[in-house]
Amino acid sequence: MYIFIYYLLKTLFEYYIYNNADSLIVSGFVRNSIYRTSSKPGGYTPETTWNIPLTNDCILFDFASNTAAGTYWANVGAGMDGQKLNLIFNNKSSNAVSVLADFGTSGVLVGTGYTTGLKFETTGQSTSLVYLGDGIDAWQVLNTGSAVF
């Protein structure tokens, strides 16, 4: 009986809190899960844009061995103040594949000021970011292995 209640509460907590957090005040953003771009049904197409889901704290740009060559565009929207985000690039294909993570008009803060986005083209490149709200309203790069554009 106790085990059943434990799993019921655990499931309820994980589902309700993470999927309906708009009515909950949380200090920071903790999710600890990975969104893999390879999990999108039908995949992505080069030279098209997709919106990155910010429901996960880690986005893995994961390209399979049969991925078409080209540049893939990913829009990164606004986060919540203090939210952390990791972007990781992995290309299993022998084709030339790159991702341009576009942060829109608010840009992204890097060591030299604002820039439009980040470019990933080598397996293993990654970037760690935090969202700064309260008037700054932009993602701040904490550590990066990607290029800027």
XYZ file of C-alpha atoms in Angstrom:
149
model
C 0.000 0.000 0.000
C 2.775 2.453 0.928
C 4.649 1.651 -2.265
C 1.541 2.359 -4.340
C 1.013 5.729 -2.614
C 4.686 6.599 -3.066
C 4.572 5.939 -6.830
C 1.220 7.683 -7.177
C 2.516 10.816 -5.452
C 5.813 10.659 -7.333
C 4.019 10.388 -10.693
C 1.562 13.124 -9.776
C 4.373 15.419 -8.609
C 6.509 14.862 -11.707
C 3.624 15.264 -14.147
C 1.679 18.063 -12.504
C 4.556 20.226 -11.318
C 6.592 20.086 -14.524
C 3.695 20.224 -16.967
C 1.591 22.798 -15.118
C 4.250 24.923 -13.454
C 2.768 28.216 -14.676
C 0.811 28.492 -11.429
C 3.717 27.532 -9.196
C 6.451 29.846 -7.966
C 9.738 28.034 -8.211
C 13.124 29.429 -7.272
C 15.062 28.736 -10.443
C 14.217 26.048 -12.968
C 15.089 22.413 -12.389
C 14.101 19.759 -14.865
C 17.127 17.510 -15.394
C 16.015 15.963 -18.644
C 17.165 15.908 -22.247
C 15.190 16.746 -25.377
C 16.728 14.935 -28.333
C 16.020 16.468 -31.723
C 16.252 12.955 -33.169
C 13.063 12.077 -31.259
C 10.895 14.371 -33.414
C 8.651 12.232 -35.658
C 9.704 12.782 -39.262
C 12.872 14.552 -38.179
C 13.980 17.988 -39.289
C 14.821 19.334 -42.717
C 17.855 21.476 -43.615
C 17.219 25.184 -44.221
C 14.035 25.100 -42.123
C 13.474 26.523 -38.656
C 12.059 24.859 -35.550
C 11.329 26.196 -32.075
C 13.352 24.641 -29.287
C 11.083 23.321 -26.511
C 12.217 24.931 -23.264
C 10.505 22.326 -21.090
C 13.818 20.482 -20.769
C 17.070 21.866 -19.401
C 19.201 20.127 -22.008
C 18.738 20.149 -25.784
C 20.730 17.582 -27.734
C 20.973 18.430 -31.432
C 21.268 14.772 -32.358
C 21.721 13.935 -36.042
C 21.574 10.304 -37.215
C 23.847 8.717 -39.809
C 21.278 9.310 -42.575
C 20.847 13.034 -41.876
C 20.811 15.283 -44.941
C 23.674 17.748 -45.250
C 22.866 21.388 -44.578
C 22.237 24.053 -41.989
C 19.422 23.574 -39.490
C 17.904 26.623 -37.766
C 16.648 26.466 -34.172
C 14.787 29.334 -32.478
C 15.478 29.784 -28.776
C 12.729 31.716 -27.003
C 12.725 33.545 -23.697
C 13.173 31.533 -20.530
C 12.337 32.103 -16.873
C 14.628 34.179 -14.664
C 17.383 31.835 -13.458
C 16.508 29.011 -15.871
C 19.517 26.990 -17.025
C 19.843 25.563 -20.534
C 22.485 23.350 -22.097
C 22.794 22.982 -25.869
C 24.808 20.012 -27.163
C 25.666 19.086 -30.764
C 26.131 15.495 -31.981
C 26.412 14.535 -35.660
C 26.645 10.802 -36.445
C 26.351 11.572 -40.165
C 29.335 11.818 -42.491
C 27.511 14.766 -44.116
C 28.317 18.385 -43.281
C 25.622 19.369 -40.768
C 25.438 22.546 -38.699
C 22.899 24.155 -36.365
C 22.315 27.870 -35.970
C 20.617 28.517 -32.632
C 18.927 31.891 -33.143
C 18.001 33.921 -30.055
C 15.872 36.453 -31.952
C 15.759 40.184 -31.432
C 16.811 40.026 -27.765
C 19.962 38.141 -28.757
C 22.236 36.257 -26.437
C 24.862 37.753 -24.129
C 28.434 36.559 -24.670
C 31.796 37.833 -23.420
C 31.878 40.618 -26.025
C 28.254 41.779 -25.626
C 25.102 40.795 -27.515
C 25.093 38.517 -30.543
C 22.301 36.969 -32.620
C 23.035 33.316 -32.009
C 25.324 30.338 -31.691
C 26.669 28.028 -34.400
C 27.333 24.330 -33.822
C 29.134 22.237 -36.455
C 31.480 19.826 -34.682
C 30.371 16.848 -32.595
C 30.878 17.580 -28.924
C 30.353 21.329 -29.112
C 28.132 22.571 -26.301
C 26.986 25.740 -24.579
C 25.667 26.344 -21.064
C 23.340 29.314 -20.573
C 21.239 30.988 -17.895
C 18.237 33.243 -18.538
C 18.465 36.703 -16.977
C 15.071 38.334 -16.490
C 14.216 41.521 -14.575
C 14.949 44.007 -17.333
C 17.838 42.187 -18.999
C 15.548 39.568 -20.542
C 18.173 37.599 -22.447
C 20.097 34.335 -22.297
C 23.645 34.671 -20.926
C 26.349 32.255 -22.084
C 28.209 30.794 -19.098
C 30.466 28.424 -21.022
C 30.659 27.672 -24.711
C 32.353 25.533 -27.313
C 30.303 26.963 -30.172
C 30.881 29.888 -32.507
C 28.762 33.065 -32.505
C 26.963 34.764 -35.402
